[in-house]
PDB file of C-alpha atoms in Angstrom:
ATOM      1  CA  MET U   1     -15.282 -29.244  14.810  1.00 41.00           C
ATOM      2  CA  THR U   2     -11.542 -28.994  14.316  1.00 43.00           C
ATOM      3  CA  ASP U   3      -9.940 -26.889  11.636  1.00 46.00           C
ATOM      4  CA  SER U   4      -8.694 -28.725   8.604  1.00 42.00           C
ATOM      5  CA  PRO U   5      -4.904 -28.805   8.372  1.00 44.00           C
ATOM      6  CA  VAL U   6      -3.239 -26.231   6.227  1.00 43.00           C
ATOM      7  CA  LEU U   7      -2.311 -27.510   2.806  1.00 44.00           C
ATOM      8  CA  ARG U   8       1.367 -28.246   2.370  1.00 48.00           C
ATOM      9  CA  LEU U   9       2.218 -27.426  -1.210  1.00 45.00           C
ATOM     10  CA  THR U  10       5.175 -28.522  -3.179  1.00 46.00           C
ATOM     11  CA  GLY U  11       6.234 -26.795  -6.342  1.00 46.00           C
ATOM     12  CA  ARG U  12       4.262 -29.419  -8.321  1.00 47.00           C
ATOM     13  CA  GLU U  13       0.862 -28.809  -6.710  1.00 51.00           C
ATOM     14  CA  ASP U  14      -1.884 -26.512  -7.895  1.00 65.00           C
ATOM     15  CA  PRO U  15      -1.950 -23.262  -5.854  1.00 74.00           C
ATOM     16  CA  ARG U  16      -5.712 -22.994  -6.399  1.00 79.00           C
ATOM     17  CA  SER U  17      -6.387 -25.538  -3.644  1.00 84.00           C
ATOM     18  CA  TYR U  18      -4.244 -23.530  -1.265  1.00 83.00           C
ATOM     19  CA  LEU U  19      -5.964 -20.268  -2.145  1.00 84.00           C
ATOM     20  CA  SER U  20      -9.350 -21.926  -1.713  1.00 88.00           C
ATOM     21  CA  GLU U  21      -8.350 -22.927   1.806  1.00 88.00           C
ATOM     22  CA  ALA U  22      -7.097 -19.396   2.471  1.00 89.00           C
ATOM     23  CA  TRP U  23     -10.443 -17.976   1.384  1.00 91.00           C
ATOM     24  CA  ARG U  24     -12.256 -20.370   3.703  1.00 92.00           C
ATOM     25  CA  ARG U  25     -10.101 -19.138   6.584  1.00 91.00           C
ATOM     26  CA  ARG U  26     -10.259 -15.452   5.590  1.00 90.00           C
ATOM     27  CA  HIS U  27     -11.837 -14.488   8.915  1.00 92.00           C
ATOM     28  CA  PHE U  28      -8.560 -15.403  10.590  1.00 92.00           C
ATOM     29  CA  ALA U  29      -6.853 -12.553   8.710  1.00 93.00           C
ATOM     30  CA  TRP U  30      -9.530 -10.141   9.912  1.00 93.00           C
ATOM     31  CA  HIS U  31      -9.090 -11.185  13.553  1.00 92.00           C
ATOM     32  CA  VAL U  32      -5.304 -10.858  13.319  1.00 90.00           C
ATOM     33  CA  ALA U  33      -5.670  -7.398  11.766  1.00 91.00           C
ATOM     34  CA  MET U  34      -8.146  -6.222  14.398  1.00 90.00           C
ATOM     35  CA  GLY U  35      -5.924  -7.571  17.166  1.00 88.00           C
ATOM     36  CA  GLY U  36      -2.968  -5.652  15.793  1.00 84.00           C
ATOM     37  CA  MET U  37      -5.023  -2.474  15.556  1.00 83.00           C
ATOM     38  CA  ARG U  38      -6.244  -2.803  19.133  1.00 82.00           C
ATOM     39  CA  ALA U  39      -2.696  -3.342  20.351  1.00 79.00           C
ATOM     40  CA  ARG U  40      -1.525  -0.311  18.403  1.00 74.00           C
ATOM     41  CA  THR U  41      -4.257   2.008  19.687  1.00 72.00           C
ATOM     42  CA  SER U  42      -4.162   0.761  23.289  1.00 72.00           C
ATOM     43  CA  SER U  43      -0.462   1.589  23.591  1.00 69.00           C
ATOM     44  CA  SER U  44      -1.084   5.230  22.605  1.00 67.00           C
ATOM     45  CA  ALA U  45      -2.794   7.857  24.725  1.00 62.00           C
ATOM     46  CA  LEU U  46      -4.468   9.329  21.638  1.00 66.00           C
ATOM     47  CA  GLY U  47      -5.604   5.959  20.330  1.00 66.00           C
ATOM     48  CA  LEU U  48      -7.328   6.071  16.957  1.00 68.00           C
ATOM     49  CA  LEU U  49      -6.888   9.848  16.809  1.00 76.00           C
ATOM     50  CA  TRP U  50      -3.182   9.286  16.241  1.00 76.00           C
ATOM     51  CA  TRP U  51      -4.030   7.519  12.984  1.00 73.00           C
ATOM     52  CA  MET U  52      -5.254  10.883  11.705  1.00 77.00           C
ATOM     53  CA  LEU U  53      -2.548  13.010  13.314  1.00 80.00           C
ATOM     54  CA  ASP U  54       0.386  10.914  12.097  1.00 80.00           C
ATOM     55  CA  PRO U  55      -0.171  11.471   8.345  1.00 79.00           C
ATOM     56  CA  LEU U  56      -1.020  15.117   8.987  1.00 82.00           C
ATOM     57  CA  ILE U  57       2.263  15.713  10.807  1.00 87.00           C
ATOM     58  CA  LEU U  58       4.148  13.974   8.011  1.00 84.00           C
ATOM     59  CA  GLY U  59       2.268  16.063   5.457  1.00 84.00           C
ATOM     60  CA  GLY U  60       3.079  19.240   7.383  1.00 87.00           C
ATOM     61  CA  VAL U  61       6.796  18.442   7.337  1.00 89.00           C
ATOM     62  CA  PHE U  62       6.751  17.796   3.585  1.00 84.00           C
ATOM     63  CA  LEU U  63       4.719  20.947   2.973  1.00 84.00           C
ATOM     64  CA  LEU U  64       7.215  23.039   4.921  1.00 88.00           C
ATOM     65  CA  VAL U  65      10.243  21.583   3.143  1.00 85.00           C
ATOM     66  CA  PHE U  66       8.973  21.248  -0.414  1.00 80.00           C
ATOM     67  CA  GLY U  67       6.116  23.735  -0.517  1.00 77.00           C
ATOM     68  CA  VAL U  68       7.668  26.617   1.421  1.00 78.00           C
ATOM     69  CA  ILE U  69      11.445  26.231   1.564  1.00 80.00           C
ATOM     70  CA  LEU U  70      11.988  24.701  -1.896  1.00 74.00           C
ATOM     71  CA  ASN U  71       8.908  26.412  -3.391  1.00 72.00           C
ATOM     72  CA  THR U  72       7.788  23.297  -5.264  1.00 71.00           C
ATOM     73  CA  LYS U  73       4.202  24.560  -5.034  1.00 66.00           C
ATOM     74  CA  ARG U  74       4.732  27.350  -7.561  1.00 64.00           C
ATOM     75  CA  GLY U  75       1.995  27.421 -10.184  1.00 64.00           C
ATOM     76  CA  ASP U  76      -0.375  25.151  -8.244  1.00 70.00           C
ATOM     77  CA  PRO U  77      -3.075  26.981  -6.250  1.00 71.00           C
ATOM     78  CA  ASN U  78      -3.952  23.796  -4.372  1.00 81.00           C
ATOM     79  CA  TYR U  79      -0.536  22.343  -3.696  1.00 85.00           C
ATOM     80  CA  ILE U  80      -1.658  21.295  -0.216  1.00 88.00           C
ATOM     81  CA  GLY U  81      -4.275  18.954  -1.665  1.00 90.00           C
ATOM     82  CA  PHE U  82      -1.882  17.744  -4.355  1.00 91.00           C
ATOM     83  CA  LEU U  83       0.848  16.933  -1.836  1.00 91.00           C
ATOM     84  CA  LEU U  84      -1.377  15.317   0.784  1.00 92.00           C
ATOM     85  CA  SER U  85      -3.248  13.147  -1.723  1.00 93.00           C
ATOM     86  CA  GLY U  86      -0.004  11.815  -3.136  1.00 93.00           C
ATOM     87  CA  LEU U  87       1.691  11.434   0.230  1.00 93.00           C
ATOM     88  CA  PHE U  88      -1.214   9.640   1.921  1.00 94.00           C
ATOM     89  CA  ALA U  89      -1.712   7.251  -1.005  1.00 95.00           C
ATOM     90  CA  PHE U  90       1.987   6.469  -1.329  1.00 95.00           C
ATOM     91  CA  THR U  91       2.270   5.942   2.428  1.00 93.00           C
ATOM     92  CA  TYR U  92      -0.481   3.328   2.141  1.00 95.00           C
ATOM     93  CA  THR U  93       1.616   1.346  -0.336  1.00 96.00           C
ATOM     94  CA  ARG U  94       4.865   1.901   1.552  1.00 94.00           C
ATOM     95  CA  THR U  95       3.596   0.861   4.983  1.00 92.00           C
ATOM     96  CA  THR U  96       1.670  -2.192   3.792  1.00 94.00           C
ATOM     97  CA  MET U  97       4.591  -3.409   1.698  1.00 93.00           C
ATOM     98  CA  MET U  98       6.993  -3.079   4.634  1.00 92.00           C
ATOM     99  CA  SER U  99       4.697  -4.432   7.353  1.00 92.00           C
ATOM    100  CA  GLY U 100       3.372  -7.184   5.113  1.00 92.00           C
ATOM    101  CA  GLY U 101       6.892  -8.067   4.075  1.00 89.00           C
ATOM    102  CA  ASN U 102       8.018  -8.455   7.698  1.00 90.00           C
ATOM    103  CA  THR U 103       4.875 -10.107   9.026  1.00 91.00           C
ATOM    104  CA  LEU U 104       6.072 -13.697   8.606  1.00 90.00           C
ATOM    105  CA  VAL U 105       9.229 -13.047  10.610  1.00 88.00           C
ATOM    106  CA  SER U 106       7.446 -11.031  13.293  1.00 87.00           C
ATOM    107  CA  ASN U 107       4.785 -13.755  13.661  1.00 87.00           C
ATOM    108  CA  ALA U 108       7.165 -16.720  13.654  1.00 85.00           C
ATOM    109  CA  HIS U 109       5.739 -17.903  16.992  1.00 84.00           C
ATOM    110  CA  LEU U 110       2.223 -17.930  15.553  1.00 84.00           C
ATOM    111  CA  ILE U 111       3.391 -19.857  12.499  1.00 84.00           C
ATOM    112  CA  ALA U 112       5.075 -22.410  14.759  1.00 81.00           C
ATOM    113  CA  THR U 113       2.033 -22.991  16.982  1.00 82.00           C
ATOM    114  CA  GLN U 114      -0.985 -22.546  14.687  1.00 82.00           C
ATOM    115  CA  ARG U 115      -2.025 -24.252  11.467  1.00 83.00           C
ATOM    116  CA  PHE U 116      -3.410 -21.876   8.851  1.00 86.00           C
ATOM    117  CA  PRO U 117      -2.526 -20.634   5.346  1.00 89.00           C
ATOM    118  CA  ARG U 118       0.382 -18.289   5.995  1.00 91.00           C
ATOM    119  CA  VAL U 119      -0.755 -15.982   3.217  1.00 93.00           C
ATOM    120  CA  LEU U 120      -3.324 -14.657   5.687  1.00 94.00           C
ATOM    121  CA  LEU U 121      -0.615 -12.841   7.657  1.00 95.00           C
ATOM    122  CA  PRO U 122       0.329 -10.453   4.804  1.00 95.00           C
ATOM    123  CA  VAL U 123      -3.400 -10.086   4.124  1.00 96.00           C
ATOM    124  CA  ALA U 124      -3.902  -8.993   7.741  1.00 96.00           C
ATOM    125  CA  ALA U 125      -1.112  -6.427   7.388  1.00 95.00           C
ATOM    126  CA  VAL U 126      -2.767  -5.000   4.282  1.00 96.00           C
ATOM    127  CA  ILE U 127      -6.110  -4.800   6.103  1.00 96.00           C
ATOM    128  CA  GLN U 128      -4.486  -2.727   8.850  1.00 93.00           C
ATOM    129  CA  GLY U 129      -2.894  -0.429   6.296  1.00 93.00           C
ATOM    130  CA  ALA U 130      -6.173  -0.055   4.434  1.00 96.00           C
ATOM    131  CA  VAL U 131      -8.016   0.981   7.591  1.00 93.00           C
ATOM    132  CA  ALA U 132      -5.302   3.517   8.450  1.00 90.00           C
ATOM    133  CA  PHE U 133      -5.484   4.964   4.936  1.00 93.00           C
ATOM    134  CA  VAL U 134      -9.271   5.294   5.025  1.00 94.00           C
ATOM    135  CA  VAL U 135      -9.034   7.043   8.406  1.00 90.00           C
ATOM    136  CA  SER U 136      -6.456   9.475   6.980  1.00 90.00           C
ATOM    137  CA  LEU U 137      -8.956  10.533   4.303  1.00 92.00           C
ATOM    138  CA  ILE U 138     -11.133  12.189   6.953  1.00 91.00           C
ATOM    139  CA  PRO U 139      -8.683  15.025   7.725  1.00 89.00           C
ATOM    140  CA  PHE U 140      -7.704  15.139   4.046  1.00 91.00           C
ATOM    141  CA  PHE U 141     -11.235  16.015   2.928  1.00 92.00           C
ATOM    142  CA  LEU U 142     -11.483  18.657   5.654  1.00 90.00           C
ATOM    143  CA  ILE U 143      -8.176  20.288   4.703  1.00 90.00           C
ATOM    144  CA  ALA U 144      -8.740  20.112   0.940  1.00 88.00           C
ATOM    145  CA  GLY U 145     -12.260  21.439   1.313  1.00 88.00           C
ATOM    146  CA  LEU U 146     -11.428  24.296   3.657  1.00 88.00           C
ATOM    147  CA  THR U 147      -8.288  25.435   1.823  1.00 85.00           C
ATOM    148  CA  ASN U 148      -9.435  25.154  -1.787  1.00 84.00           C
ATOM    149  CA  GLY U 149     -13.066  24.063  -1.833  1.00 86.00           C
ATOM    150  CA  ASP U 150     -12.242  20.501  -2.925  1.00 86.00           C
ATOM    151  CA  TRP U 151     -15.193  18.823  -1.262  1.00 90.00           C
ATOM    152  CA  PRO U 152     -16.409  15.343  -2.269  1.00 91.00           C
ATOM    153  CA  GLY U 153     -18.571  15.233  -5.409  1.00 92.00           C
ATOM    154  CA  LEU U 154     -19.348  12.949  -8.318  1.00 94.00           C
ATOM    155  CA  HIS U 155     -15.639  12.728  -9.092  1.00 92.00           C
ATOM    156  CA  THR U 156     -15.146  11.088  -5.700  1.00 94.00           C
ATOM    157  CA  LEU U 157     -16.758   7.923  -7.094  1.00 95.00           C
ATOM    158  CA  VAL U 158     -13.384   7.186  -8.690  1.00 96.00           C
ATOM    159  CA  LEU U 159     -12.040   6.706  -5.165  1.00 96.00           C
ATOM    160  CA  LEU U 160     -13.492   3.200  -4.808  1.00 97.00           C
ATOM    161  CA  PRO U 161     -11.899   1.607  -7.907  1.00 97.00           C
ATOM    162  CA  ALA U 162      -8.646   3.457  -7.188  1.00 97.00           C
ATOM    163  CA  PHE U 163      -8.623   2.072  -3.649  1.00 98.00           C
ATOM    164  CA  VAL U 164      -9.442  -1.471  -4.799  1.00 98.00           C
ATOM    165  CA  LEU U 165      -6.727  -1.477  -7.470  1.00 98.00           C
ATOM    166  CA  GLN U 166      -4.133  -0.078  -5.083  1.00 98.00           C
ATOM    167  CA  THR U 167      -5.057  -2.604  -2.400  1.00 98.00           C
ATOM    168  CA  MET U 168      -4.630  -5.456  -4.900  1.00 98.00           C
ATOM    169  CA  PHE U 169      -1.259  -4.025  -5.896  1.00 98.00           C
ATOM    170  CA  ASN U 170      -0.206  -3.579  -2.262  1.00 98.00           C
ATOM    171  CA  LEU U 171      -1.117  -7.158  -1.384  1.00 97.00           C
ATOM    172  CA  GLY U 172       0.841  -8.496  -4.333  1.00 97.00           C
ATOM    173  CA  LEU U 173       3.911  -6.488  -3.314  1.00 96.00           C
ATOM    174  CA  SER U 174       3.571  -7.577   0.318  1.00 96.00           C
ATOM    175  CA  LEU U 175       3.486 -11.235  -0.683  1.00 96.00           C
ATOM    176  CA  LEU U 176       6.523 -10.883  -2.922  1.00 95.00           C
ATOM    177  CA  VAL U 177       8.541  -9.001  -0.305  1.00 94.00           C
ATOM    178  CA  ALA U 178       7.532 -11.459   2.433  1.00 93.00           C
ATOM    179  CA  GLN U 179       8.971 -14.330   0.399  1.00 91.00           C
ATOM    180  CA  LEU U 180      12.297 -12.507   0.160  1.00 91.00           C
ATOM    181  CA  VAL U 181      12.505 -11.293   3.754  1.00 91.00           C
ATOM    182  CA  VAL U 182      12.142 -14.755   5.296  1.00 87.00           C
ATOM    183  CA  PRO U 183      15.375 -16.213   3.830  1.00 85.00           C
ATOM    184  CA  PHE U 184      17.147 -12.857   3.474  1.00 86.00           C
ATOM    185  CA  ARG U 185      16.406 -10.782   6.607  1.00 83.00           C
ATOM    186  CA  ASP U 186      18.508  -7.799   5.518  1.00 84.00           C
ATOM    187  CA  ILE U 187      16.001  -7.062   2.761  1.00 87.00           C
ATOM    188  CA  GLY U 188      13.610  -5.841   5.442  1.00 80.00           C
ATOM    189  CA  ASN U 189      16.163  -3.205   6.450  1.00 84.00           C
ATOM    190  CA  VAL U 190      16.821  -2.124   2.871  1.00 90.00           C
ATOM    191  CA  MET U 191      13.151  -1.725   1.938  1.00 91.00           C
ATOM    192  CA  GLY U 192      12.812   1.571   3.798  1.00 88.00           C
ATOM    193  CA  HIS U 193      15.538   3.152   1.683  1.00 91.00           C
ATOM    194  CA  LEU U 194      14.229   1.674  -1.562  1.00 93.00           C
ATOM    195  CA  THR U 195      10.707   2.940  -0.948  1.00 93.00           C
ATOM    196  CA  ARG U 196      12.075   6.396  -0.159  1.00 91.00           C
ATOM    197  CA  ILE U 197      13.827   6.466  -3.545  1.00 92.00           C
ATOM    198  CA  TRP U 198      10.635   5.190  -5.150  1.00 93.00           C
ATOM    199  CA  MET U 199       8.674   8.048  -3.611  1.00 92.00           C
ATOM    200  CA  PHE U 200      10.955  10.698  -5.102  1.00 88.00           C
ATOM    201  CA  LEU U 201      10.674   9.029  -8.518  1.00 87.00           C
ATOM    202  CA  SER U 202       6.881   9.158  -8.241  1.00 91.00           C
ATOM    203  CA  PRO U 203       4.639  12.234  -8.657  1.00 89.00           C
ATOM    204  CA  VAL U 204       4.089  12.567  -4.917  1.00 91.00           C
ATOM    205  CA  ILE U 205       5.718  15.955  -4.395  1.00 87.00           C
ATOM    206  CA  TYR U 206       5.618  17.358  -7.933  1.00 83.00           C
ATOM    207  CA  PRO U 207       3.310  17.000 -10.968  1.00 81.00           C
ATOM    208  CA  LEU U 208       4.795  14.513 -13.400  1.00 75.00           C
ATOM    209  CA  ASP U 209       3.610  16.307 -16.542  1.00 70.00           C
ATOM    210  CA  GLU U 210       5.143  19.646 -15.567  1.00 68.00           C
ATOM    211  CA  ARG U 211       8.513  18.173 -14.624  1.00 67.00           C
ATOM    212  CA  LEU U 212       8.756  16.166 -17.848  1.00 69.00           C
ATOM    213  CA  GLN U 213       7.909  18.895 -20.346  1.00 71.00           C
ATOM    214  CA  ASN U 214      11.490  19.107 -21.613  1.00 72.00           C
ATOM    215  CA  ALA U 215      12.562  15.563 -20.789  1.00 72.00           C
ATOM    216  CA  PRO U 216      13.498  13.020 -23.478  1.00 79.00           C
ATOM    217  CA  GLU U 217      10.682  10.724 -24.571  1.00 76.00           C
ATOM    218  CA  TRP U 218      12.359   7.632 -23.119  1.00 77.00           C
ATOM    219  CA  VAL U 219      12.556   9.268 -19.689  1.00 75.00           C
ATOM    220  CA  VAL U 220       8.855  10.105 -19.857  1.00 75.00           C
ATOM    221  CA  ARG U 221       7.996   6.503 -20.756  1.00 76.00           C
ATOM    222  CA  ILE U 222      10.079   5.072 -17.939  1.00 78.00           C
ATOM    223  CA  LEU U 223       8.546   7.324 -15.299  1.00 77.00           C
ATOM    224  CA  GLN U 224       5.037   6.699 -16.621  1.00 76.00           C
ATOM    225  CA  PHE U 225       5.736   2.970 -16.348  1.00 85.00           C
ATOM    226  CA  ASN U 226       6.021   3.543 -12.595  1.00 91.00           C
ATOM    227  CA  PRO U 227       2.819   1.990 -11.178  1.00 95.00           C
ATOM    228  CA  MET U 228       2.459   4.734  -8.570  1.00 96.00           C
ATOM    229  CA  ALA U 229       2.290   7.387 -11.295  1.00 93.00           C
ATOM    230  CA  ALA U 230      -0.927   5.831 -12.576  1.00 94.00           C
ATOM    231  CA  ILE U 231      -2.379   5.082  -9.146  1.00 97.00           C
ATOM    232  CA  LEU U 232      -1.744   8.622  -7.896  1.00 96.00           C
ATOM    233  CA  GLY U 233      -3.336   9.949 -11.071  1.00 94.00           C
ATOM    234  CA  LEU U 234      -6.543   8.103 -10.193  1.00 96.00           C
ATOM    235  CA  TYR U 235      -6.492   9.428  -6.644  1.00 97.00           C
ATOM    236  CA  ARG U 236      -6.085  13.009  -7.778  1.00 95.00           C
ATOM    237  CA  THR U 237      -9.054  12.596 -10.077  1.00 95.00           C
ATOM    238  CA  ALA U 238     -11.074  11.196  -7.178  1.00 95.00           C
ATOM    239  CA  LEU U 239      -9.931  13.606  -4.474  1.00 94.00           C
ATOM    240  CA  LEU U 240      -9.169  16.822  -6.365  1.00 92.00           C
ATOM    241  CA  ASP U 241     -11.303  16.479  -9.523  1.00 90.00           C
ATOM    242  CA  ARG U 242      -8.220  16.728 -11.732  1.00 87.00           C
ATOM    243  CA  ALA U 243      -8.301  15.487 -15.297  1.00 82.00           C
ATOM    244  CA  GLY U 244      -7.033  11.947 -15.649  1.00 83.00           C
ATOM    245  CA  GLU U 245      -5.491  10.046 -18.513  1.00 86.00           C
ATOM    246  CA  ALA U 246      -6.410   6.693 -20.024  1.00 88.00           C
ATOM    247  CA  TYR U 247      -3.134   5.126 -18.952  1.00 87.00           C
ATOM    248  CA  HIS U 248      -4.006   5.817 -15.311  1.00 92.00           C
ATOM    249  CA  TRP U 249      -6.713   3.171 -15.619  1.00 95.00           C
ATOM    250  CA  TRP U 250      -5.086   0.480 -17.729  1.00 95.00           C
ATOM    251  CA  SER U 251      -1.712   0.821 -16.031  1.00 94.00           C
ATOM    252  CA  SER U 252      -3.203   0.674 -12.513  1.00 96.00           C
ATOM    253  CA  ALA U 253      -5.346  -2.335 -13.423  1.00 97.00           C
ATOM    254  CA  GLY U 254      -2.467  -4.099 -15.148  1.00 97.00           C
ATOM    255  CA  TRP U 255      -0.033  -3.623 -12.283  1.00 97.00           C
ATOM    256  CA  ALA U 256      -2.671  -4.641  -9.723  1.00 98.00           C
ATOM    257  CA  VAL U 257      -3.552  -7.895 -11.480  1.00 98.00           C
ATOM    258  CA  VAL U 258       0.032  -8.860 -12.342  1.00 97.00           C
ATOM    259  CA  ALA U 259       1.390  -8.132  -8.851  1.00 97.00           C
ATOM    260  CA  LEU U 260      -1.453  -9.944  -7.100  1.00 97.00           C
ATOM    261  CA  VAL U 261      -1.410 -13.049  -9.310  1.00 95.00           C
ATOM    262  CA  ILE U 262       2.370 -13.443  -9.153  1.00 96.00           C
ATOM    263  CA  GLY U 263       2.394 -12.776  -5.417  1.00 94.00           C
ATOM    264  CA  LEU U 264      -0.345 -15.299  -4.626  1.00 93.00           C
ATOM    265  CA  VAL U 265       0.932 -18.077  -6.885  1.00 90.00           C
ATOM    266  CA  THR U 266       4.566 -17.827  -5.813  1.00 91.00           C
ATOM    267  CA  PHE U 267       3.653 -17.516  -2.134  1.00 91.00           C
ATOM    268  CA  ALA U 268       1.469 -20.610  -2.317  1.00 87.00           C
ATOM    269  CA  ARG U 269       4.311 -22.568  -3.891  1.00 85.00           C
ATOM    270  CA  MET U 270       6.916 -21.516  -1.317  1.00 84.00           C
ATOM    271  CA  GLU U 271       4.940 -21.811   1.914  1.00 83.00           C
ATOM    272  CA  HIS U 272       6.193 -25.336   2.631  1.00 78.00           C
ATOM    273  CA  LYS U 273       9.748 -23.928   2.764  1.00 79.00           C
ATOM    274  CA  LEU U 274       8.979 -21.469   5.584  1.00 77.00           C
ATOM    275  CA  PRO U 275       9.765 -23.717   8.589  1.00 72.00           C
ATOM    276  CA  ARG U 276      13.399 -24.190   7.606  1.00 74.00           C
ATOM    277  CA  TYR U 277      13.956 -20.406   7.705  1.00 75.00           C
ATOM    278  CA  LEU U 278      11.787 -19.555  10.720  1.00 74.00           C
ATOM    279  CA  SER U 279      12.791 -22.372  13.059  1.00 65.00           C
TER     280      SER U 279
END
């Protein structure tokens, strides 16, 4: 039985038909993701082990610079856990947004030769990022547990909804960025710098509440509006058993739903324009 042709949407058609077709072909995204992971691990002598070492090395560099040299850890007995939880979670968003944003351009040959809903390519990139993030949690739990006794407990149940909401948010961002990168290739080069600025405006390296004690109210509101502030708050509740706030939940859920809906609908409406930019 041959595959049904991919739906060609115009701006006047209902994206729900397109998304229904994408769901029917969802296994394609899984196969693309697994193929990318196999290619990535086969080209490295350490294979899957590198997926755990890479975030640890990055965390060690940040700990040396911000925890030791700049003494950002003052007043926090478990700064290692605080830093790694924020860094690993933010890296998940950063890498999926960048890889998902570039996936249409990097898979132009596949788009030209195969018929499938193109939305599955950013989905595959997010799947790869999700697997890498889950793998990075293994050394995190060992380090947090051995250094400060932060072993998994009942609070760790928050990890699942936090992960789901962040994954929804990441997919929405990937779809939005992918639509911009195809006609404007330079955006892919700029994204690395923009995400770096975003990281320093997020509570990855420092606690947001401590740094904003003497800040004007409008500054506090703007920084709390940052979706990563809420998402990281959920992760620190799940991983470090730190007290959360109500806005962590409603802000994370709101950003996840809005980003995903806008990303899916706009991507479905623009897919028919891809060939003119990728040919």
